[in-house]
């Protein structure tokens, strides 16, 4: 027997049928929200637009004041425009340093004036490292060879010769390369320096574009300052201590080498998309009496 059969009608008779009164409204159902919009429906719309506008305005302010805060140089006049479009290096402008002195960095290069290491070709200056053993032979690099630079440009003549002695562990600088300078021809105090260059790729290479004081007015390094426009490394981008996808710029200054305050004035740039040996870039320094 189902439960239905237990139901009874008003007269007490069993009906066996469930009677449920419908609660459905009869006739057309009013739906006012379809014809007239809610009273404050404009609020969220305008709030959204307001917040968007504030964001855009904030961005515009940030860009404007960011750009405005970048100092600008006044007029500058041309001191040197070197396009390397001659047949050879213009030695009235450039001095090829000839030295074995390590240049304060422990460099093991022999800086030469050889066309093997620096030459002008196709409107470009090439700086090319080579192996010293190609010139003096492998064994001489390591023992029994007295290398004396007759055309040495180092201010310290004791760094103009080296004797290889296997017993003493002294070797001839094993790599030849070039260090070129305008120190005898042109110099600037304040202005813009632009160097368009492609950096090299290869372990042990340290490309650098530096400015040194012409006259060390305030004394020996670092008292008279040094502006390193850029330095990088030839190692690939996987090199953990900054490879060819990194550049750094530094000022060296202070009363003594041990008190060089460079760590306050050094910075790095890492490019996530390229390495600096892949193509040419213009490296620029702007400098006046208030900023660098
Ligand atoms: C230039 O390189 C060649 C080949 O390695 C060598 O024979 C020559 O001596 C080099 N020139 C100089 C000036 O070092
Ligand atoms: C090497 O040459 C330099 C200068 O030419 C000289 O002063 C020095 O005594 C020489 N050293 C040796 C070990 O021959
Ligand atoms: C010259 O170089 C030698 C060897 O590196 C060094 O011992 C000496 O102090 C230097 N002299 C000067 C005046 O810098
Ligand atoms: C090489 O170095 C050793 C050890 O310092 C020294 O005894 C020897 O005289 C040196 N040789 C020359 C030719 O200078």
mmCIF file of C-alpha atoms and ligand atoms in Angstrom:
data_model
loop_
_atom_site.group_PDB
_atom_site.id
_atom_site.type_symbol
_atom_site.label_atom_id
_atom_site.label_comp_id
_atom_site.label_asym_id
_atom_site.label_seq_id
_atom_site.Cartn_x
_atom_site.Cartn_y
_atom_site.Cartn_z
ATOM 1 C CA UNK A 1 0.000 0.000 0.000
ATOM 2 C CA UNK A 2 1.294 3.396 -0.904
ATOM 3 C CA UNK A 3 1.130 6.411 1.391
ATOM 4 C CA UNK A 4 -1.350 8.098 -0.974
ATOM 5 C CA UNK A 5 -4.027 5.729 0.014
ATOM 6 C CA UNK A 6 -3.858 7.072 3.554
ATOM 7 C CA UNK A 7 -4.942 10.585 2.496
ATOM 8 C CA UNK A 8 -8.542 11.502 2.995
ATOM 9 C CA UNK A 9 -10.801 14.271 1.575
ATOM 10 C CA UNK A 10 -13.017 16.703 3.561
ATOM 11 C CA UNK A 11 -15.628 14.090 3.952
ATOM 12 C CA UNK A 12 -13.174 11.715 5.331
ATOM 13 C CA UNK A 13 -13.209 9.544 2.297
ATOM 14 C CA UNK A 14 -10.053 8.101 1.123
ATOM 15 C CA UNK A 15 -8.964 9.650 -2.160
ATOM 16 C CA UNK A 16 -5.669 8.061 -2.839
ATOM 17 C CA UNK A 17 -4.591 11.316 -4.587
ATOM 18 C CA UNK A 18 -2.247 14.086 -3.330
ATOM 19 C CA UNK A 19 -3.776 17.572 -3.802
ATOM 20 C CA UNK A 20 -1.244 20.471 -3.769
ATOM 21 C CA UNK A 21 -2.370 24.064 -4.291
ATOM 22 C CA UNK A 22 -0.153 25.887 -6.824
ATOM 23 C CA UNK A 23 1.667 28.965 -5.629
ATOM 24 C CA UNK A 24 2.307 30.140 -9.197
ATOM 25 C CA UNK A 25 1.020 33.665 -9.810
ATOM 26 C CA UNK A 26 -1.662 33.941 -12.340
ATOM 27 C CA UNK A 27 -1.478 36.477 -15.173
ATOM 28 C CA UNK A 28 1.543 38.531 -16.341
ATOM 29 C CA UNK A 29 4.395 38.779 -13.840
ATOM 30 C CA UNK A 30 5.805 42.328 -13.381
ATOM 31 C CA UNK A 31 9.542 42.569 -14.045
ATOM 32 C CA UNK A 32 10.320 46.260 -13.464
ATOM 33 C CA UNK A 33 14.119 45.814 -13.653
ATOM 34 C CA UNK A 34 13.777 45.042 -17.340
ATOM 35 C CA UNK A 35 12.265 48.396 -18.199
ATOM 36 C CA UNK A 36 13.871 50.807 -15.731
ATOM 37 C CA UNK A 37 17.529 50.404 -14.695
ATOM 38 C CA UNK A 38 18.480 50.258 -11.048
ATOM 39 C CA UNK A 39 18.847 53.644 -9.442
ATOM 40 C CA UNK A 40 22.594 53.518 -8.750
ATOM 41 C CA UNK A 41 23.743 51.350 -11.619
ATOM 42 C CA UNK A 42 25.968 54.229 -12.848
ATOM 43 C CA UNK A 43 28.034 54.085 -9.655
ATOM 44 C CA UNK A 44 30.128 51.003 -10.413
ATOM 45 C CA UNK A 45 30.570 52.098 -14.026
ATOM 46 C CA UNK A 46 31.894 55.520 -13.095
ATOM 47 C CA UNK A 47 33.928 54.090 -10.252
ATOM 48 C CA UNK A 48 35.609 51.754 -12.732
ATOM 49 C CA UNK A 49 36.298 54.597 -15.154
ATOM 50 C CA UNK A 50 37.569 56.799 -12.332
ATOM 51 C CA UNK A 51 40.014 54.178 -11.114
ATOM 52 C CA UNK A 52 41.225 53.553 -14.678
ATOM 53 C CA UNK A 53 41.744 57.280 -15.222
ATOM 54 C CA UNK A 54 43.588 57.640 -11.925
ATOM 55 C CA UNK A 55 45.867 54.765 -12.935
ATOM 56 C CA UNK A 56 46.591 56.298 -16.343
ATOM 57 C CA UNK A 57 47.123 59.724 -14.826
ATOM 58 C CA UNK A 58 49.446 58.284 -12.182
ATOM 59 C CA UNK A 59 51.440 56.501 -14.893
ATOM 60 C CA UNK A 60 51.664 59.700 -16.935
ATOM 61 C CA UNK A 61 52.876 61.668 -13.889
ATOM 62 C CA UNK A 62 55.455 59.021 -13.119
ATOM 63 C CA UNK A 63 56.799 59.093 -16.682
ATOM 64 C CA UNK A 64 56.770 62.893 -16.809
ATOM 65 C CA UNK A 65 58.590 63.416 -13.518
ATOM 66 C CA UNK A 66 60.907 60.460 -14.216
ATOM 67 C CA UNK A 67 61.959 62.026 -17.513
ATOM 68 C CA UNK A 68 62.191 65.459 -15.937
ATOM 69 C CA UNK A 69 64.522 64.175 -13.245
ATOM 70 C CA UNK A 70 67.056 62.958 -15.856
ATOM 71 C CA UNK A 71 69.602 65.741 -16.037
ATOM 72 C CA UNK A 72 70.398 67.154 -19.447
ATOM 73 C CA UNK A 73 73.567 68.539 -20.845
ATOM 74 C CA UNK A 74 73.616 72.022 -22.254
ATOM 75 C CA UNK A 75 75.207 72.699 -25.617
ATOM 76 C CA UNK A 76 78.346 70.769 -26.327
ATOM 77 C CA UNK A 77 80.973 71.335 -29.001
ATOM 78 C CA UNK A 78 82.769 68.663 -30.967
ATOM 79 C CA UNK A 79 86.161 67.639 -29.621
ATOM 80 C CA UNK A 80 86.667 64.425 -31.552
ATOM 81 C CA UNK A 81 84.665 62.612 -34.202
ATOM 82 C CA UNK A 82 86.532 59.417 -35.006
ATOM 83 C CA UNK A 83 84.869 57.183 -37.571
ATOM 84 C CA UNK A 84 87.973 55.058 -38.330
ATOM 85 C CA UNK A 85 87.403 55.567 -42.044
ATOM 86 C CA UNK A 86 91.078 55.931 -42.999
ATOM 87 C CA UNK A 87 93.428 53.200 -44.194
ATOM 88 C CA UNK A 88 95.217 52.957 -40.880
ATOM 89 C CA UNK A 89 95.019 54.109 -37.309
ATOM 90 C CA UNK A 90 95.456 57.883 -37.044
ATOM 91 C CA UNK A 91 98.425 58.027 -34.704
ATOM 92 C CA UNK A 92 98.083 61.782 -34.349
ATOM 93 C CA UNK A 93 94.961 60.972 -32.326
ATOM 94 C CA UNK A 94 95.625 57.534 -30.906
ATOM 95 C CA UNK A 95 98.495 56.281 -28.807
ATOM 96 C CA UNK A 96 99.004 52.556 -28.779
ATOM 97 C CA UNK A 97 100.279 51.769 -25.313
ATOM 98 C CA UNK A 98 103.258 49.421 -25.235
ATOM 99 C CA UNK A 99 103.567 47.903 -21.811
ATOM 100 C CA UNK A 100 103.819 44.826 -19.658
ATOM 101 C CA UNK A 101 102.659 46.550 -16.498
ATOM 102 C CA UNK A 102 99.303 44.845 -15.888
ATOM 103 C CA UNK A 103 97.662 48.289 -15.788
ATOM 104 C CA UNK A 104 96.789 48.006 -12.122
ATOM 105 C CA UNK A 105 94.463 45.079 -12.788
ATOM 106 C CA UNK A 106 96.872 42.173 -12.862
ATOM 107 C CA UNK A 107 96.292 41.939 -16.605
ATOM 108 C CA UNK A 108 98.621 39.397 -18.136
ATOM 109 C CA UNK A 109 98.520 41.046 -21.520
ATOM 110 C CA UNK A 110 101.461 42.524 -23.326
ATOM 111 C CA UNK A 111 99.997 45.683 -24.829
ATOM 112 C CA UNK A 112 101.570 46.138 -28.238
ATOM 113 C CA UNK A 113 101.595 48.620 -31.093
ATOM 114 C CA UNK A 114 101.491 45.747 -33.572
ATOM 115 C CA UNK A 115 98.960 45.772 -36.371
ATOM 116 C CA UNK A 116 98.239 42.202 -35.312
ATOM 117 C CA UNK A 117 96.562 43.532 -32.175
ATOM 118 C CA UNK A 118 94.972 46.777 -33.343
ATOM 119 C CA UNK A 119 94.152 47.817 -36.869
ATOM 120 C CA UNK A 120 91.717 49.914 -38.839
ATOM 121 C CA UNK A 121 89.768 48.159 -41.565
ATOM 122 C CA UNK A 122 86.391 48.674 -43.264
ATOM 123 C CA UNK A 123 85.687 51.799 -41.209
ATOM 124 C CA UNK A 124 86.246 50.019 -37.927
ATOM 125 C CA UNK A 125 88.911 49.714 -35.301
ATOM 126 C CA UNK A 126 89.657 46.101 -34.452
ATOM 127 C CA UNK A 127 91.339 45.109 -31.191
ATOM 128 C CA UNK A 128 92.519 41.520 -31.414
ATOM 129 C CA UNK A 129 94.234 39.426 -28.755
ATOM 130 C CA UNK A 130 96.915 36.992 -29.945
ATOM 131 C CA UNK A 131 99.245 34.552 -28.226
ATOM 132 C CA UNK A 132 102.738 35.758 -27.353
ATOM 133 C CA UNK A 133 104.145 32.323 -28.231
ATOM 134 C CA UNK A 134 103.222 32.950 -31.883
ATOM 135 C CA UNK A 135 105.900 35.653 -31.890
ATOM 136 C CA UNK A 136 108.629 34.476 -29.469
ATOM 137 C CA UNK A 137 107.942 30.742 -29.329
ATOM 138 C CA UNK A 138 106.326 28.603 -26.668
ATOM 139 C CA UNK A 139 109.413 27.773 -24.567
ATOM 140 C CA UNK A 140 110.622 31.355 -24.362
ATOM 141 C CA UNK A 141 107.340 32.380 -22.726
ATOM 142 C CA UNK A 142 108.193 30.101 -19.805
ATOM 143 C CA UNK A 143 111.971 30.175 -19.452
ATOM 144 C CA UNK A 144 115.173 31.942 -20.351
ATOM 145 C CA UNK A 145 113.906 34.841 -22.459
ATOM 146 C CA UNK A 146 114.562 38.475 -21.697
ATOM 147 C CA UNK A 147 111.853 40.617 -23.270
ATOM 148 C CA UNK A 148 112.713 44.288 -23.344
ATOM 149 C CA UNK A 149 110.277 46.814 -24.827
ATOM 150 C CA UNK A 150 112.272 49.528 -26.554
ATOM 151 C CA UNK A 151 109.197 51.603 -27.373
ATOM 152 C CA UNK A 152 107.634 51.143 -23.949
ATOM 153 C CA UNK A 153 105.046 53.800 -23.070
ATOM 154 C CA UNK A 154 104.735 52.909 -19.407
ATOM 155 C CA UNK A 155 105.615 55.667 -16.964
ATOM 156 C CA UNK A 156 107.414 53.060 -14.844
ATOM 157 C CA UNK A 157 110.453 51.769 -16.727
ATOM 158 C CA UNK A 158 110.847 48.789 -14.401
ATOM 159 C CA UNK A 159 107.711 47.381 -16.009
ATOM 160 C CA UNK A 160 109.214 47.603 -19.498
ATOM 161 C CA UNK A 161 111.057 44.317 -19.413
ATOM 162 C CA UNK A 162 110.438 40.839 -18.093
ATOM 163 C CA UNK A 163 112.650 37.786 -17.899
ATOM 164 C CA UNK A 164 111.055 34.373 -18.011
ATOM 165 C CA UNK A 165 112.520 32.065 -15.393
ATOM 166 C CA UNK A 166 110.876 28.698 -14.725
ATOM 167 C CA UNK A 167 112.701 28.317 -11.401
ATOM 168 C CA UNK A 168 111.427 31.664 -10.144
ATOM 169 C CA UNK A 169 108.015 31.067 -11.742
ATOM 170 C CA UNK A 170 108.047 34.244 -13.850
ATOM 171 C CA UNK A 171 106.693 34.081 -17.367
ATOM 172 C CA UNK A 172 106.442 36.517 -20.269
ATOM 173 C CA UNK A 173 102.925 38.020 -20.521
ATOM 174 C CA UNK A 174 101.317 35.196 -22.522
ATOM 175 C CA UNK A 175 98.744 37.233 -24.465
ATOM 176 C CA UNK A 176 99.269 40.222 -26.705
ATOM 177 C CA UNK A 177 96.541 42.762 -27.148
ATOM 178 C CA UNK A 178 96.070 46.511 -27.463
ATOM 179 C CA UNK A 179 95.214 49.445 -25.256
ATOM 180 C CA UNK A 180 94.532 52.626 -27.182
ATOM 181 C CA UNK A 181 94.317 56.065 -25.732
ATOM 182 C CA UNK A 182 93.764 59.673 -26.762
ATOM 183 C CA UNK A 183 95.709 60.921 -23.753
ATOM 184 C CA UNK A 184 98.288 62.763 -25.890
ATOM 185 C CA UNK A 185 95.807 64.309 -28.324
ATOM 186 C CA UNK A 186 92.344 64.996 -26.947
ATOM 187 C CA UNK A 187 90.717 65.254 -23.578
ATOM 188 C CA UNK A 188 87.442 66.544 -22.220
ATOM 189 C CA UNK A 189 86.195 67.837 -18.959
ATOM 190 C CA UNK A 190 82.387 67.615 -19.016
ATOM 191 C CA UNK A 191 80.436 66.703 -22.102
ATOM 192 C CA UNK A 192 79.111 63.641 -23.851
ATOM 193 C CA UNK A 193 81.230 60.694 -24.859
ATOM 194 C CA UNK A 194 79.685 58.169 -27.217
ATOM 195 C CA UNK A 195 81.458 54.987 -28.192
ATOM 196 C CA UNK A 196 79.851 52.587 -30.615
ATOM 197 C CA UNK A 197 81.358 49.184 -30.100
ATOM 198 C CA UNK A 198 80.808 45.491 -30.284
ATOM 199 C CA UNK A 199 82.343 43.653 -27.350
ATOM 200 C CA UNK A 200 84.343 40.434 -27.778
ATOM 201 C CA UNK A 201 83.368 36.909 -26.772
ATOM 202 C CA UNK A 202 85.866 34.575 -25.156
ATOM 203 C CA UNK A 203 87.026 33.539 -21.707
ATOM 204 C CA UNK A 204 89.677 35.768 -20.098
ATOM 205 C CA UNK A 205 88.667 38.805 -22.137
ATOM 206 C CA UNK A 206 87.802 42.021 -20.359
ATOM 207 C CA UNK A 207 86.676 44.728 -22.763
ATOM 208 C CA UNK A 208 86.683 48.183 -21.231
ATOM 209 C CA UNK A 209 86.015 51.785 -22.240
ATOM 210 C CA UNK A 210 87.708 53.938 -19.667
ATOM 211 C CA UNK A 211 88.553 57.555 -18.998
ATOM 212 C CA UNK A 212 91.681 58.333 -17.017
ATOM 213 C CA UNK A 213 92.821 61.749 -15.866
ATOM 214 C CA UNK A 214 95.070 63.495 -18.388
ATOM 215 C CA UNK A 215 96.998 65.286 -15.677
ATOM 216 C CA UNK A 216 96.788 63.656 -12.283
ATOM 217 C CA UNK A 217 96.142 67.024 -10.662
ATOM 218 C CA UNK A 218 95.211 65.622 -7.272
ATOM 219 C CA UNK A 219 97.843 62.930 -7.079
ATOM 220 C CA UNK A 220 98.281 59.294 -8.130
ATOM 221 C CA UNK A 221 95.414 56.846 -8.580
ATOM 222 C CA UNK A 222 92.728 57.010 -7.377
ATOM 223 C CA UNK A 223 93.115 60.577 -6.111
ATOM 224 C CA UNK A 224 92.574 62.167 -9.508
ATOM 225 C CA UNK A 225 89.644 59.926 -10.345
ATOM 226 C CA UNK A 226 88.749 57.429 -13.033
ATOM 227 C CA UNK A 227 85.547 57.086 -15.032
ATOM 228 C CA UNK A 228 84.838 53.587 -16.282
ATOM 229 C CA UNK A 229 82.164 54.131 -18.915
ATOM 230 C CA UNK A 230 81.697 50.385 -19.330
ATOM 231 C CA UNK A 231 83.428 47.151 -18.533
ATOM 232 C CA UNK A 232 82.285 43.655 -19.332
ATOM 233 C CA UNK A 233 83.549 40.123 -19.676
ATOM 234 C CA UNK A 234 83.988 37.936 -22.722
ATOM 235 C CA UNK A 235 82.652 34.866 -20.912
ATOM 236 C CA UNK A 236 79.285 33.580 -22.056
ATOM 237 C CA UNK A 237 76.044 34.479 -20.299
ATOM 238 C CA UNK A 238 76.187 31.309 -18.179
ATOM 239 C CA UNK A 239 79.308 32.588 -16.422
ATOM 240 C CA UNK A 240 78.250 33.011 -12.765
ATOM 241 C CA UNK A 241 80.330 36.139 -12.116
ATOM 242 C CA UNK A 242 78.666 38.213 -14.869
ATOM 243 C CA UNK A 243 79.316 37.224 -18.472
ATOM 244 C CA UNK A 244 78.794 39.042 -21.749
ATOM 245 C CA UNK A 245 75.159 39.822 -20.888
ATOM 246 C CA UNK A 246 76.349 42.209 -18.163
ATOM 247 C CA UNK A 247 77.852 45.678 -18.238
ATOM 248 C CA UNK A 248 79.167 47.682 -15.357
ATOM 249 C CA UNK A 249 80.089 51.328 -14.908
ATOM 250 C CA UNK A 250 82.202 52.690 -12.084
ATOM 251 C CA UNK A 251 83.844 55.818 -10.738
ATOM 252 C CA UNK A 252 87.085 55.353 -8.837
ATOM 253 C CA UNK A 253 88.028 58.069 -6.383
ATOM 254 C CA UNK A 254 89.479 58.517 -2.914
ATOM 255 C CA UNK A 255 92.645 59.466 -1.078
ATOM 256 C CA UNK A 256 94.450 56.114 -1.472
ATOM 257 C CA UNK A 257 94.010 52.802 -3.315
ATOM 258 C CA UNK A 258 92.738 51.090 -0.170
ATOM 259 C CA UNK A 259 90.237 53.897 0.384
ATOM 260 C CA UNK A 260 88.865 53.827 -3.171
ATOM 261 C CA UNK A 261 85.174 54.730 -2.760
ATOM 262 C CA UNK A 262 84.167 52.993 -6.009
ATOM 263 C CA UNK A 263 81.637 50.758 -4.224
ATOM 264 C CA UNK A 264 79.446 53.818 -3.696
ATOM 265 C CA UNK A 265 79.570 54.708 -7.380
ATOM 266 C CA UNK A 266 79.303 51.490 -9.314
ATOM 267 C CA UNK A 267 76.364 49.928 -11.088
ATOM 268 C CA UNK A 268 75.452 46.993 -13.303
ATOM 269 C CA UNK A 269 73.134 46.410 -16.190
ATOM 270 C CA UNK A 270 72.038 42.913 -17.164
ATOM 271 C CA UNK A 271 70.327 42.443 -20.483
ATOM 272 C CA UNK A 272 67.873 39.561 -20.451
ATOM 273 C CA UNK A 273 67.566 39.351 -24.228
ATOM 274 C CA UNK A 274 71.041 39.737 -25.683
ATOM 275 C CA UNK A 275 74.744 39.597 -25.029
ATOM 276 C CA UNK A 276 76.921 42.567 -25.834
ATOM 277 C CA UNK A 277 79.142 40.603 -28.211
ATOM 278 C CA UNK A 278 76.238 39.997 -30.587
ATOM 279 C CA UNK A 279 76.070 43.447 -32.091
ATOM 280 C CA UNK A 280 77.003 47.083 -31.880
ATOM 281 C CA UNK A 281 75.727 49.322 -29.135
ATOM 282 C CA UNK A 282 76.394 52.956 -28.373
ATOM 283 C CA UNK A 283 77.809 53.435 -24.899
ATOM 284 C CA UNK A 284 77.331 56.979 -23.673
ATOM 285 C CA UNK A 285 78.549 59.034 -20.761
ATOM 286 C CA UNK A 286 77.028 62.429 -20.003
ATOM 287 C CA UNK A 287 78.955 64.557 -17.571
ATOM 288 C CA UNK A 288 78.736 68.081 -16.250
ATOM 289 C CA UNK A 289 79.603 69.779 -12.981
ATOM 290 C CA UNK A 290 76.488 68.368 -11.291
ATOM 291 C CA UNK A 291 76.077 64.851 -12.596
ATOM 292 C CA UNK A 292 77.597 61.882 -14.371
HETATM 293 C C1 LIG B 1 102.019 39.274 -36.361
HETATM 294 O O1 LIG B 1 101.617 37.930 -36.392
HETATM 295 C C2 LIG B 1 102.414 37.086 -37.214
HETATM 296 C C3 LIG B 1 101.772 35.721 -37.240
HETATM 297 O O2 LIG B 1 101.520 35.239 -35.964
HETATM 298 C C4 LIG B 1 103.833 37.039 -36.643
HETATM 299 O O3 LIG B 1 104.654 36.242 -37.455
HETATM 300 C C5 LIG B 1 104.379 38.451 -36.580
HETATM 301 O O4 LIG B 1 105.648 38.444 -35.960
HETATM 302 C C6 LIG B 1 103.449 39.353 -35.802
HETATM 303 N N1 LIG B 1 103.901 40.714 -35.829
HETATM 304 C C7 LIG B 1 104.283 41.375 -34.735
HETATM 305 C C8 LIG B 1 104.750 42.774 -34.952
HETATM 306 O O5 LIG B 1 104.211 40.885 -33.618
HETATM 307 C C1 LIG B 2 116.913 41.893 -19.141
HETATM 308 O O1 LIG B 2 117.006 43.122 -19.840
HETATM 309 C C2 LIG B 2 117.005 44.259 -18.993
HETATM 310 C C3 LIG B 2 116.948 45.510 -19.827
HETATM 311 O O2 LIG B 2 117.214 45.267 -21.162
HETATM 312 C C4 LIG B 2 118.200 44.248 -18.095
HETATM 313 O O3 LIG B 2 118.185 45.370 -17.256
HETATM 314 C C5 LIG B 2 118.145 42.969 -17.274
HETATM 315 O O4 LIG B 2 119.302 42.845 -16.485
HETATM 316 C C6 LIG B 2 118.045 41.744 -18.154
HETATM 317 N N1 LIG B 2 117.842 40.592 -17.309
HETATM 318 C C7 LIG B 2 118.492 39.441 -17.509
HETATM 319 C C8 LIG B 2 118.218 38.365 -16.520
HETATM 320 O O5 LIG B 2 119.239 39.275 -18.453
HETATM 321 C C1 LIG B 3 107.238 50.387 -10.762
HETATM 322 O O1 LIG B 3 106.885 49.039 -10.947
HETATM 323 C C2 LIG B 3 107.446 48.167 -9.996
HETATM 324 C C3 LIG B 3 107.124 46.742 -10.404
HETATM 325 O O2 LIG B 3 105.769 46.566 -10.652
HETATM 326 C C4 LIG B 3 106.940 48.531 -8.615
HETATM 327 O O3 LIG B 3 107.508 47.677 -7.640
HETATM 328 C C5 LIG B 3 107.273 49.994 -8.327
HETATM 329 O O4 LIG B 3 106.697 50.381 -7.094
HETATM 330 C C6 LIG B 3 106.780 50.895 -9.417
HETATM 331 N N1 LIG B 3 107.251 52.254 -9.201
HETATM 332 C C7 LIG B 3 106.432 53.303 -9.224
HETATM 333 C C8 LIG B 3 107.079 54.634 -9.026
HETATM 334 O O5 LIG B 3 105.244 53.189 -9.402
HETATM 335 C C1 LIG B 4 115.974 32.212 -12.009
HETATM 336 O O1 LIG B 4 115.428 32.206 -10.718
HETATM 337 C C2 LIG B 4 116.198 31.536 -9.763
HETATM 338 C C3 LIG B 4 115.418 31.457 -8.470
HETATM 339 O O2 LIG B 4 114.910 32.724 -8.134
HETATM 340 C C4 LIG B 4 117.535 32.257 -9.598
HETATM 341 O O3 LIG B 4 118.305 31.565 -8.669
HETATM 342 C C5 LIG B 4 118.228 32.323 -10.947
HETATM 343 O O4 LIG B 4 119.397 33.090 -10.855
HETATM 344 C C6 LIG B 4 117.323 32.939 -12.005
HETATM 345 N N1 LIG B 4 117.958 32.866 -13.303
HETATM 346 C C7 LIG B 4 118.350 33.952 -13.996
HETATM 347 C C8 LIG B 4 118.993 33.690 -15.298
HETATM 348 O O5 LIG B 4 118.111 35.089 -13.581
#
